[in-house]
Coordinates of C-alpha atoms in Angstrom, one line a residue:
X9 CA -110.3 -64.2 158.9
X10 CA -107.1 -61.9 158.7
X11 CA -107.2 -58.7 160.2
X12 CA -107.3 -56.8 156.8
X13 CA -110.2 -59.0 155.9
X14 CA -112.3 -57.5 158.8
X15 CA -111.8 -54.6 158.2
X16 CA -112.6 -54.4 154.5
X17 CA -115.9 -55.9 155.8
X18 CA -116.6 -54.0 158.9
X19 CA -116.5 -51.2 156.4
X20 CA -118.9 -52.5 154.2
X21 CA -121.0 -53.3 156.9
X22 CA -120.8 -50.1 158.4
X23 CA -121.4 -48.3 154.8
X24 CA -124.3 -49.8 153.9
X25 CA -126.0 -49.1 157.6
X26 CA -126.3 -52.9 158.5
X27 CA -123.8 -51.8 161.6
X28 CA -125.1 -48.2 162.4
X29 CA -125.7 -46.2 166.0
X30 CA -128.0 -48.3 168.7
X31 CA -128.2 -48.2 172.0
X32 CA -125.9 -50.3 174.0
X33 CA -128.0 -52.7 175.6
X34 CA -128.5 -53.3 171.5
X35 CA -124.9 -54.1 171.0
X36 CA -125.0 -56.2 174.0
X37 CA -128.1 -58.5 172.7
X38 CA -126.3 -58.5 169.4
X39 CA -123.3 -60.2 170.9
X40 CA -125.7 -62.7 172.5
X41 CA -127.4 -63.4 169.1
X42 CA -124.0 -64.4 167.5
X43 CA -123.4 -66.2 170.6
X44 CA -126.0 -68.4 170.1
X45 CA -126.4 -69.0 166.5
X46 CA -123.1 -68.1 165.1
X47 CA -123.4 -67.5 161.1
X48 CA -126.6 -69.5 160.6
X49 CA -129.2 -68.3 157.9
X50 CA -131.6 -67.4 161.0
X51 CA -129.2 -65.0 162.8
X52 CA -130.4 -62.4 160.2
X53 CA -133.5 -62.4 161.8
X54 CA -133.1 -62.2 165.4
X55 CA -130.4 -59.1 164.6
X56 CA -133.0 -57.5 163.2
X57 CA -135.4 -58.2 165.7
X58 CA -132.6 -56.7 168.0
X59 CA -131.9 -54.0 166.7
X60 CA -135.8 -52.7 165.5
X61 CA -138.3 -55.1 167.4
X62 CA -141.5 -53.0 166.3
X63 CA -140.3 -52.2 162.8
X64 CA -141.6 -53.8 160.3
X65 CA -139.8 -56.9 158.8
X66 CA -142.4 -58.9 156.3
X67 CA -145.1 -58.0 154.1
X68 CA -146.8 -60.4 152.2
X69 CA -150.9 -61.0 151.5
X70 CA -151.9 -61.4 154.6
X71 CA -150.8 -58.2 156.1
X72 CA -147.8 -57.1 157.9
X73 CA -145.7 -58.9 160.6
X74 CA -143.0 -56.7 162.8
X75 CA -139.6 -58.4 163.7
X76 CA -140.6 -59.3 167.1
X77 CA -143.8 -60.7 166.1
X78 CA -141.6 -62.7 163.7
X79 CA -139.6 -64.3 166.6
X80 CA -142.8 -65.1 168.6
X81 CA -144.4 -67.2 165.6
X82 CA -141.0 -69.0 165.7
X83 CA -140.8 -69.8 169.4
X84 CA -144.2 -70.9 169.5
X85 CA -144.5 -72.8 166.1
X86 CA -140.8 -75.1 167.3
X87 CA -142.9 -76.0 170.3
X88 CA -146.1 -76.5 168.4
X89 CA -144.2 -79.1 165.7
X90 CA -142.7 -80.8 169.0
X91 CA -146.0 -81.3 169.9
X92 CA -147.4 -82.6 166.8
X93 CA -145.0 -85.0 166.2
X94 CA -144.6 -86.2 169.7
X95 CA -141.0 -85.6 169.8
X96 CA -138.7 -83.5 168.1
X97 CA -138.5 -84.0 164.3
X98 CA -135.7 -85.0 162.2
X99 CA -135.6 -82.3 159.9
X100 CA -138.8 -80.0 159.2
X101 CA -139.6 -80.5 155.4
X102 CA -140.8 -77.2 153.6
X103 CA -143.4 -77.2 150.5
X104 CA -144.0 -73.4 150.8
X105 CA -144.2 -70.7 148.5
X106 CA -143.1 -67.3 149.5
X107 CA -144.9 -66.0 152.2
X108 CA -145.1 -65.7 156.2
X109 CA -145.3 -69.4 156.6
X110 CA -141.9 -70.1 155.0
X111 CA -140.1 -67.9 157.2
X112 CA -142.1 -69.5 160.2
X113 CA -141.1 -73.0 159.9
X114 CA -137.6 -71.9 158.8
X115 CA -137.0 -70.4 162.0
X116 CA -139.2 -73.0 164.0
X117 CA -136.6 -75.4 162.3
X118 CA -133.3 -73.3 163.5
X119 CA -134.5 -73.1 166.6
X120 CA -135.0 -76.7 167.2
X121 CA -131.5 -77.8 166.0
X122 CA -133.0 -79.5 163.1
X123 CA -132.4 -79.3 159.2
X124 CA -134.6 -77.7 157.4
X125 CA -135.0 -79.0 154.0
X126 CA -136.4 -76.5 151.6
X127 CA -138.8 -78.2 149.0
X128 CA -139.3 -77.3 145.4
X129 CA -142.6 -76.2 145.0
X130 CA -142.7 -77.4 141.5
X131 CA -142.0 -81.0 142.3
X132 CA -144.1 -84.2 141.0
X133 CA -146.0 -86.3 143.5
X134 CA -142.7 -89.0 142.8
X135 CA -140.0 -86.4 143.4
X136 CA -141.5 -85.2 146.3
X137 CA -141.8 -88.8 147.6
X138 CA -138.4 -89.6 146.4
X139 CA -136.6 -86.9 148.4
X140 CA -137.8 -87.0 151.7
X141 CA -137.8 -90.5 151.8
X142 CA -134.1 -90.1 150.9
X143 CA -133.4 -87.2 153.9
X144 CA -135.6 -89.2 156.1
X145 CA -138.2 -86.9 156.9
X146 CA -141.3 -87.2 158.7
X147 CA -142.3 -84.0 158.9
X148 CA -143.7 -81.6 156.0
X149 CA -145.3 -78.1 156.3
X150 CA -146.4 -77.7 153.1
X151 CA -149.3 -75.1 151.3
X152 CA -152.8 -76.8 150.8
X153 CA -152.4 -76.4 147.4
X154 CA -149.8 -79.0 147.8
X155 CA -152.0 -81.5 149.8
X156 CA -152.4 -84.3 146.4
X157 CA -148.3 -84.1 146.1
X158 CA -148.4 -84.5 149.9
X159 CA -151.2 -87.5 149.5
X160 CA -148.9 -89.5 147.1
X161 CA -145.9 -89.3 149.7
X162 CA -147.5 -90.3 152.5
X163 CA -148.4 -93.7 150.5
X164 CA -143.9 -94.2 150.7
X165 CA -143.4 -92.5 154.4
X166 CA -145.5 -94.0 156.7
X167 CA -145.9 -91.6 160.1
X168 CA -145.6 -88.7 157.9
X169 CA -146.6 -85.4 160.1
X170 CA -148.3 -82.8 157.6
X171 CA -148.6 -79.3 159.2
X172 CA -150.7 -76.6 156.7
X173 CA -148.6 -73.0 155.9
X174 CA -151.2 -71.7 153.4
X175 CA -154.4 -72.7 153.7
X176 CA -157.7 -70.4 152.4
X177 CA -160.2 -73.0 154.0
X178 CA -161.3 -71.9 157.5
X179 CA -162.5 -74.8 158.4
X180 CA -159.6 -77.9 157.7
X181 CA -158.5 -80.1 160.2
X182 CA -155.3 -80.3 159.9
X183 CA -152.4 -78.7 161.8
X184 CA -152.1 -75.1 160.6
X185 CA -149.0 -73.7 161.5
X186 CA -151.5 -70.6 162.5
X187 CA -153.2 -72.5 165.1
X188 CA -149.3 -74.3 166.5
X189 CA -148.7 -70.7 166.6
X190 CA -151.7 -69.5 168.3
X191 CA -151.9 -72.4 170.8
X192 CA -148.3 -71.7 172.2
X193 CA -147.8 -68.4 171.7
X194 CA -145.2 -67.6 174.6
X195 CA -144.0 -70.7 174.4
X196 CA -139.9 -70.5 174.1
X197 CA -138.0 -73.3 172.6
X198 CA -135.1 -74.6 174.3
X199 CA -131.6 -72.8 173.3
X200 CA -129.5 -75.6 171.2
X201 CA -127.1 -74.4 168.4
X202 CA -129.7 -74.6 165.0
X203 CA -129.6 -77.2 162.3
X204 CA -127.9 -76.9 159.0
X205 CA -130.3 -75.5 156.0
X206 CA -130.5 -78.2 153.0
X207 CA -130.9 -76.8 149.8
X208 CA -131.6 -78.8 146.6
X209 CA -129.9 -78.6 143.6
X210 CA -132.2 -77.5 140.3
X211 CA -132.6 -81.2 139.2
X212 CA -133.3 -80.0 135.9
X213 CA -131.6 -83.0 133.6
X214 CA -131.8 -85.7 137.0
X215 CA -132.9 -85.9 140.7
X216 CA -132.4 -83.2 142.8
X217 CA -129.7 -83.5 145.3
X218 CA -129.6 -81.9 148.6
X219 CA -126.9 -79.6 149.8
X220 CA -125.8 -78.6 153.7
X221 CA -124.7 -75.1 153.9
X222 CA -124.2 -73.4 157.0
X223 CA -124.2 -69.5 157.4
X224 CA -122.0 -67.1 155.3
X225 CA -119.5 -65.3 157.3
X226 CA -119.5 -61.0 157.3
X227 CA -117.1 -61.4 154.2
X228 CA -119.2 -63.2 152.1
X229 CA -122.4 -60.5 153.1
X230 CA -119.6 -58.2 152.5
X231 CA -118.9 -58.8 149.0
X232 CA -122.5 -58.9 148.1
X233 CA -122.7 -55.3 149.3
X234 CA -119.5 -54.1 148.0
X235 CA -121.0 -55.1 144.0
X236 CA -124.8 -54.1 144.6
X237 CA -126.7 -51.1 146.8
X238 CA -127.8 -52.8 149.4
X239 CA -128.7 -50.7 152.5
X240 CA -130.1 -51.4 156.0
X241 CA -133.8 -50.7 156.8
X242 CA -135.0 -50.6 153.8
X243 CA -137.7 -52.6 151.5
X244 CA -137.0 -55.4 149.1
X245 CA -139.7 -57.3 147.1
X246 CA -138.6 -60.7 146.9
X247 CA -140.0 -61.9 143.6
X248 CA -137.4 -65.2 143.3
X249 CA -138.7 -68.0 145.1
X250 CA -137.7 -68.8 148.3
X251 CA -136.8 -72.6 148.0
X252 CA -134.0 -71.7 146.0
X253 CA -130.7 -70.9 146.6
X254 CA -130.8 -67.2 144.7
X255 CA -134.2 -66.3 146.3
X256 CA -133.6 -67.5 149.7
X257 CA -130.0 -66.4 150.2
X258 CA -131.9 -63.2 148.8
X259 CA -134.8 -62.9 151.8
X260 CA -131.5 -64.0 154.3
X261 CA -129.5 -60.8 153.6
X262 CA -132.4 -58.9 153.6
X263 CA -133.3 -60.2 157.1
X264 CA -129.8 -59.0 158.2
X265 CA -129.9 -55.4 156.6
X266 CA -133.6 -55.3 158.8
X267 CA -134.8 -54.8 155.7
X268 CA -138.5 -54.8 155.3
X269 CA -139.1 -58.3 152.8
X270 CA -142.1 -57.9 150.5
X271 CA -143.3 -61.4 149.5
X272 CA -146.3 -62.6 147.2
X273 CA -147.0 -66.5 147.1
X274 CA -147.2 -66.2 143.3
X275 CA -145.0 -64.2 140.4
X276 CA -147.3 -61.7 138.4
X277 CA -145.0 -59.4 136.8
X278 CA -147.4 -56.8 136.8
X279 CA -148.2 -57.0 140.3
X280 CA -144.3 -56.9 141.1
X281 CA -144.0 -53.8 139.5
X282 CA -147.0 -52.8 141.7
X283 CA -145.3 -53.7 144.8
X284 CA -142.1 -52.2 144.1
X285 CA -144.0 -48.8 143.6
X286 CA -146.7 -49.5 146.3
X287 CA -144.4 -49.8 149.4
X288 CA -141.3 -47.8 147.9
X289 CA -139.0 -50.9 147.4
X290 CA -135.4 -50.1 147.1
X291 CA -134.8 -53.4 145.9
X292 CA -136.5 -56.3 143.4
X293 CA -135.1 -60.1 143.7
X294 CA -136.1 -62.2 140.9
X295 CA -134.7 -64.8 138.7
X296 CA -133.9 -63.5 135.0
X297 CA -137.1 -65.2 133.1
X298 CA -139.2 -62.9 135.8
X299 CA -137.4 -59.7 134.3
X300 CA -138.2 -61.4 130.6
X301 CA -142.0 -61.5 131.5
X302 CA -142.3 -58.0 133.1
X303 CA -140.5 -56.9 129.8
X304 CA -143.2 -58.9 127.7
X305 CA -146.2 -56.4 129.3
X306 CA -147.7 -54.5 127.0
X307 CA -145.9 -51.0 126.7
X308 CA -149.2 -48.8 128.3
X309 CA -148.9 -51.0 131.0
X310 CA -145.1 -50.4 131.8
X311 CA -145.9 -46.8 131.5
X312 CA -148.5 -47.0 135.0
X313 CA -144.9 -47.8 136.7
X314 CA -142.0 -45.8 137.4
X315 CA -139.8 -47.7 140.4
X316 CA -137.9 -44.8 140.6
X317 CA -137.3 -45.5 144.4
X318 CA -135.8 -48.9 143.0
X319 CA -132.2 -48.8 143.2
X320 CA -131.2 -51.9 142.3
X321 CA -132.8 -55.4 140.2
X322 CA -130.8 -58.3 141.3
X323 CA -131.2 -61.6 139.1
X324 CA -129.9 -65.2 139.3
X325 CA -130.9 -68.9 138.8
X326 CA -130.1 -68.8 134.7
X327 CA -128.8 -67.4 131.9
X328 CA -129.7 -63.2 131.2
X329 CA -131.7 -62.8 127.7
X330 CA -129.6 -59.5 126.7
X331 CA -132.3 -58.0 125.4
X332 CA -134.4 -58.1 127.7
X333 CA -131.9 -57.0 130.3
X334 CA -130.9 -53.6 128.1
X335 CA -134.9 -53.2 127.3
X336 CA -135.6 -53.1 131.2
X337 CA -132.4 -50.4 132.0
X338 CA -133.6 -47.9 128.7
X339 CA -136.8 -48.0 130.5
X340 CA -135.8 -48.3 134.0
X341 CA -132.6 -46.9 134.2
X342 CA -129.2 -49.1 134.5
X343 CA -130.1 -50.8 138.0
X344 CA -129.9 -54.3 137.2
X345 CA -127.7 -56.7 138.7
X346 CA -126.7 -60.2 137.2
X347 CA -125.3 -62.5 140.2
X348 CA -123.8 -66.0 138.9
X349 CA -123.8 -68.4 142.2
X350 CA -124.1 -72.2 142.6
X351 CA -126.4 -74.1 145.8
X352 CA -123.2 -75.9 146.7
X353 CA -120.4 -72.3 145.8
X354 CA -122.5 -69.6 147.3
X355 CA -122.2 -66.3 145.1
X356 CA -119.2 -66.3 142.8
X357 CA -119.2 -63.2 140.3
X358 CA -122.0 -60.0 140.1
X359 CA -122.0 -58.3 136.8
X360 CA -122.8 -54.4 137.2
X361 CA -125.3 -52.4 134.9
X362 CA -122.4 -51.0 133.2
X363 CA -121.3 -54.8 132.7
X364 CA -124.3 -55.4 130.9
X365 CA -124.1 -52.4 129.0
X366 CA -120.9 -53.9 127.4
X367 CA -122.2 -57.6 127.2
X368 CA -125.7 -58.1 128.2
X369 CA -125.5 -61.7 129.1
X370 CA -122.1 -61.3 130.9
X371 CA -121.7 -62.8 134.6
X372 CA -119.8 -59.9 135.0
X373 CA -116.4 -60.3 137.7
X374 CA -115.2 -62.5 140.6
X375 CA -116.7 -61.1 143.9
X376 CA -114.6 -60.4 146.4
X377 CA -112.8 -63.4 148.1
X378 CA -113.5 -65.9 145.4
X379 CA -110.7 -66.6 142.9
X380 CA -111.6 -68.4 139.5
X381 CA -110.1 -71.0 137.2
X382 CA -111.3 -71.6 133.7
X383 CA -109.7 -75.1 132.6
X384 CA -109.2 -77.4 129.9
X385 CA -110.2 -81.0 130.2
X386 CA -106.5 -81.5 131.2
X387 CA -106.8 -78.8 134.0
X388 CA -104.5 -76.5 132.8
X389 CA -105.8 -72.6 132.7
X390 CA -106.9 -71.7 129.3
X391 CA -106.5 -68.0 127.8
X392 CA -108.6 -65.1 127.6
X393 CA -111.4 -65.8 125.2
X394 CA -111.5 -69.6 124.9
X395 CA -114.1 -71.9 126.7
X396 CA -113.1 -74.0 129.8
X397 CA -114.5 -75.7 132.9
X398 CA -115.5 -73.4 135.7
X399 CA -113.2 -73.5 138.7
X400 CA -114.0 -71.7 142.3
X401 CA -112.6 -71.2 145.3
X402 CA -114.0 -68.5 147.5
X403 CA -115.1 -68.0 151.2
X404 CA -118.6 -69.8 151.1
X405 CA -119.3 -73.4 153.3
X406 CA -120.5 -76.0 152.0
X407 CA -120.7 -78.8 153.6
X408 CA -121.5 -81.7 151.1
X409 CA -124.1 -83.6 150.0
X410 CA -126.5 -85.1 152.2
X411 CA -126.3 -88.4 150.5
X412 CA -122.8 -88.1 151.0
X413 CA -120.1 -87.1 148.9
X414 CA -119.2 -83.5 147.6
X415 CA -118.4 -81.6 144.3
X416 CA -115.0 -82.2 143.0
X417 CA -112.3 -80.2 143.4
X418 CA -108.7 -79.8 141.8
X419 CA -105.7 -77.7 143.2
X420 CA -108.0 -77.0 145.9
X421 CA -110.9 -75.2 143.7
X422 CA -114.3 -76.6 143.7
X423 CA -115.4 -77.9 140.2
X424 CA -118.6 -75.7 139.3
X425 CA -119.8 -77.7 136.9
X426 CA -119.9 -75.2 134.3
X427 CA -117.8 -73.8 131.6
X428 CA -117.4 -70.4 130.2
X429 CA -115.3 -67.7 129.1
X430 CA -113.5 -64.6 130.4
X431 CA -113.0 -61.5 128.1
X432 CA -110.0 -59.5 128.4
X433 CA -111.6 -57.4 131.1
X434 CA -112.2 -60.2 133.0
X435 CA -115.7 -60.6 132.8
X436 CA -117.3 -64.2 132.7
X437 CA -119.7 -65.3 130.2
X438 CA -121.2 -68.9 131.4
X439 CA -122.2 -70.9 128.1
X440 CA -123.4 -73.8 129.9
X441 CA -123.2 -76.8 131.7
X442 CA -120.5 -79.2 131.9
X443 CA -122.6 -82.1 130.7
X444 CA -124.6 -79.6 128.2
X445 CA -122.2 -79.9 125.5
X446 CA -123.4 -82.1 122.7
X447 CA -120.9 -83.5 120.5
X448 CA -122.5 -84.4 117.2
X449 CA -121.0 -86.1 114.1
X450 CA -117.4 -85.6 116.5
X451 CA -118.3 -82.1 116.8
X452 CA -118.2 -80.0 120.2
X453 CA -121.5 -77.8 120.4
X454 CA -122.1 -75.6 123.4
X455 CA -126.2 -74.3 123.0
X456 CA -125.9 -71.0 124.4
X457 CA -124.0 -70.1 121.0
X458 CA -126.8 -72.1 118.8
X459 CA -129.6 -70.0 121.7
X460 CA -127.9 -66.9 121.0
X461 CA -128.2 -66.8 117.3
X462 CA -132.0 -68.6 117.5
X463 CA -133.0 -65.4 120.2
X464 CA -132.0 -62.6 117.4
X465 CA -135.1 -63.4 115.3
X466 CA -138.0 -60.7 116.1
X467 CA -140.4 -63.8 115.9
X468 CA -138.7 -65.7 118.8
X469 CA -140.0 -65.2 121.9
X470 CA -137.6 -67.5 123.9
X471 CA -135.6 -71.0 122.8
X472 CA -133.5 -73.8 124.2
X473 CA -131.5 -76.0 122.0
X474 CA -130.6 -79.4 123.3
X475 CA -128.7 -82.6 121.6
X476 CA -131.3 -85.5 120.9
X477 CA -130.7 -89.3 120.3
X478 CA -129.0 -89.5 116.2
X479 CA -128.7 -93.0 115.2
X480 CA -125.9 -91.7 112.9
X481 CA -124.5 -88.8 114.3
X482 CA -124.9 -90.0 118.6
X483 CA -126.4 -86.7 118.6
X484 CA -128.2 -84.1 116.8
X485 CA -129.1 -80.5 117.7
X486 CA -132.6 -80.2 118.4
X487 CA -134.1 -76.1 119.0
X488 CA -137.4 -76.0 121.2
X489 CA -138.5 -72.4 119.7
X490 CA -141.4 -70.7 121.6
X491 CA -142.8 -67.8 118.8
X492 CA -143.7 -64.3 120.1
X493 CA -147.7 -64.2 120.3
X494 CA -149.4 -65.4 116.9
X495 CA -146.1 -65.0 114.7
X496 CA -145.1 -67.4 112.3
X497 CA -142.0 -69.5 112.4
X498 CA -140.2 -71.1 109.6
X499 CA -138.1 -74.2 110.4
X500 CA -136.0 -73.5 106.9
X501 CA -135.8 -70.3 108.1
X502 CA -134.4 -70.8 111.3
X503 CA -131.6 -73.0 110.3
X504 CA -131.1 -70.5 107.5
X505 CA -130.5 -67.7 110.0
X506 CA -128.2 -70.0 112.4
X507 CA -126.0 -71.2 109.3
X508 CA -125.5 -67.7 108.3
X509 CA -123.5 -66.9 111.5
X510 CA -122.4 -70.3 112.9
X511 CA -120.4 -73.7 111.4
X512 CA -122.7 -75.7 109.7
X513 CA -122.4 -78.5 112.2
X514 CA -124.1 -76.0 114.5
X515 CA -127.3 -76.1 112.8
X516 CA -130.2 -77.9 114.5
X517 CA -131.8 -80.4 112.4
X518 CA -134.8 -80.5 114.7
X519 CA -136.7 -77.3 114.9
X520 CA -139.6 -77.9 117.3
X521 CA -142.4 -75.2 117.6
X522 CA -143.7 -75.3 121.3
X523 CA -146.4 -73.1 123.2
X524 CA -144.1 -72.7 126.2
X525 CA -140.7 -73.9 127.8
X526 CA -141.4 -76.6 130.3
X527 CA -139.8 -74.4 133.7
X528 CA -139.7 -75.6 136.9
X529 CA -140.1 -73.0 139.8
X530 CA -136.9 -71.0 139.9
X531 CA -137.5 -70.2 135.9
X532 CA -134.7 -73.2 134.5
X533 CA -135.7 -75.2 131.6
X534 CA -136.3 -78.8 132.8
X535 CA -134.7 -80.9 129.6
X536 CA -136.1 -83.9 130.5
X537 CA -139.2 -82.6 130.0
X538 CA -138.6 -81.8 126.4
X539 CA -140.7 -84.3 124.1
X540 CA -137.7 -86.4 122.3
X541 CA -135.4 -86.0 124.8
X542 CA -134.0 -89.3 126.8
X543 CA -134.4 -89.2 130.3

């Protein structure tokens, strides 16, 4: 990192209190901390625990847990999964949803020098099976909830050690990671530098694939702080869930601001709204169809909540509905943040409120320290306006696939797998995937256009429009159209309104009515999933 570089971060760091007075056997521990873990997702935690032992750092249904209470539970739990397994695991497997136990078994996995694979919690009994047979691991702490999913794996991974996060029986007899924790509580683990975190990839259109990525440095925490208010010390609710790469990179920077996390194992957009008012959040986390639910509550019960203490709504994971975003800000006020990021890229642009003012489903700019490339199938930079393939190259690791292999890269940007468009501000707009566009008849259709149109009709509560098998055409354009409530939806109508402001060849011939989008976890439409779409 250049000179200049560190000190364009310190001073972020030192603005938004992260880096503030202590005293100096503080400073010295902190040096030890860094020491020992370098920039690993865990360091966040044992700074804070540093820096404010006795403050506290997570708050979740089961009552609150202080920073030093939260390095305990991770000494003792690494020793307790050493002694269930009967050595020390490969990787420790995690089927969690957000609450105490997640954070425990990620830091039991850091300080064993293990990966720690983070598990979607919407997975199939198959999935499940499939990847951590593929990452080789014998070792899941997963929710009780989870224990059929966990059932069908074991069938495929003989061995398999099953440790219980969650569980609202008193009387199972299973591991708990509550009683590892109490039975060697004082227990320290031995110091070894910590394992790589392995995120998966959404898997929405295939099978999930994992991703190593190690710690972001202070300039990548920098630029997060430099686009949205973060400050140290305070509390966050932490709404997106924490498997994914949004909502856990999301509870990581709020473990190295010390700021209090406020969890709940399940999304109720009522009861996030509660939260945020309850404990004085500064902060909400969510991924954008959360925002698009709290937004569907009736208006008397938007009115018992005022997050005035909120300062700032950060969202990720999928494309912004514009109007819910400038419905939430006229209510709210403008404090929501739209982060475009990628499990293998790290963050790549934040849109500010006043972004979204202008173009409510904008990615908004470049963060600091990430350059981007919009290109043409040939690679060469296309202008202002037009849509091309979505090239970064900014200061985030990432370490490549555990299968092996990485993302491709050209002139020495990584290959996003997306394509967009800038404005002449130099905002990005992201219509899609690579692989999204459907080419019907010889036509080039991105959906988000077709989406966009579909979304203005008052009956339309939310819609994805996809390209189905066409005997005749190779594709056709198919719209999955979820109505608001009881309305009623005309197919003819539909198309009618679409034609009206698209190319004909844009129209979907399929108009398909549905109760709901078929979603996994993070809030991302899963496409195979659709009914008429190939797998």
């Amino acid at each position: 990192m250049s000179i200049r570089t560190q000190v364009w971060s310190t001073g972020h760091l030192l603005r938004s209190g992260m880096i503030g007075p202590m005293r100096p056997d503080r400073y010295v521990g902190m040096a030890r901390i860094l020491r020992r873990y370098g920039p690993h997702a865990t360091t966040g935690f044992a700074l804070a625990a540093n820096r404010c032992p006795d403050a506290v750092g997570l708050i979740d249904e089961r009552g609150a847990l202080t920073w030093r209470e939260i390095q305990v539970r991770a000494d003792a739990l690494a020793v307790g999964l050493v002694a269930a397994t009967g050595a020390t695991p490969t990787s420790v497997a995690i089927l969690c949803r957000n609450h105490r136990g997640f954070v425990d078994a990620l830091l039991a996995a850091g300080r064993l020098g293990v990966p720690a694979l983070l598990l979607n919690t919407g997975f199939s009994g198959p999935q499940l099976a499939d990847v951590l047979e593929r990452e080789q691991s014998t070792l899941v702490v997963y929710d009780e909830e989870f224990a059929g999913l966990v059932a069908e794996a074991r069938e495929r991974i003989p061995g398999l050690t099953e440790v219980i996060a969650w569980t609202d029986s008193p009387h199972t007899t299973l591991a708990t990671v509550d009683g590892l924790i109490g039975a060697f509580r004082g227990r320290t683990a031995p110091v070894v530098p910590p394992g790589k975190v392995v995120l998966l990839t959404s898997g929405t259109t295939g099978t999930p694939k994992g991703a190593r990525r190690g710690g972001g440095g202070p300039e990548e925490l920098a630029a997060m702080l430099e686009r949205i208010p973060w400050h140290g010390r305070e509390t966050v609710v932490v709404a997106a869930p924490t498997f994914h790469a949004w909502g856990f990179g999301q509870l990581v920077i709020a473990a190295t601001m010390a700021c209090t996390v406020v969890l709940r194992r399940r999304f109720d957009p009522e009861a996030t709204l509660a939260l945020a008012d309850r404990h004085g959040a500064a902060g909400i986390s969510l991924v954008p169809v959360m925002l698009e639910r709290i937004m569907e509550l009736p208006a008397e019960v938007l009115d018992r909540y005022s997050l005035g203490s909120v300062r700032f709504v950060s969202a990720s994971g999928s494309r912004m509905r514009g109007e819910a975003v400038i419905a939430f800000m006229d209510r709210f006020g403008d404090k929501v943040y739209n982060s475009y990021n990628a499990t293998e890229a790290g963050q790549i642009s934040v849109a500010s409120p006043a972004d979204l003012r202008h173009a409510p489903d904008t990615a908004g700019r470049p963060v600091t320290g990430t350059t981007l490339r919009l290109v043409d199938d040939a690679g060469r930079d296309v202008p202002a306006g037009e849509v091309g393939r979505i090239l970064v190259k900014g200061a985030s690791e990432f370490d490549g696939y555990t299968a092996g292999g990485g993302k491709e890269s050209l002139d020495g940007f990584m290959v996003s797998g997306d394509v967009g468009r800038l404005d002449a501000e130099g905002r990005l707009s992201v219509v899609g995937r690579d692989d999204d566009m459907i080419v019907s008849g010889g036509e080039n259709v991105y959906p988000v256009e077709v989406e966009r149109a579909i979304g203005e009709l008052a009956e339309v509560r939310e819609v994805v429009v996809v390209g189905v098998p066409d005997e005749a055409f190779g594709q056709r354009l198919a719209a999955y159209v979820v109505p608001v409530g009881d309305e009623a939806i005309d197919a003819d109508a539909v198309r009618g309104h679409v034609k009206a402001r698209l190319a004909s060849y844009k129209v979907p011939r399929d108009v398909v009515l549905m109760d709901e989008l078929p979603r996994n976890a993070s809030g991302k439409v899963v496409v195979r999933d659709l009914p008429g779409v190939s797998a």
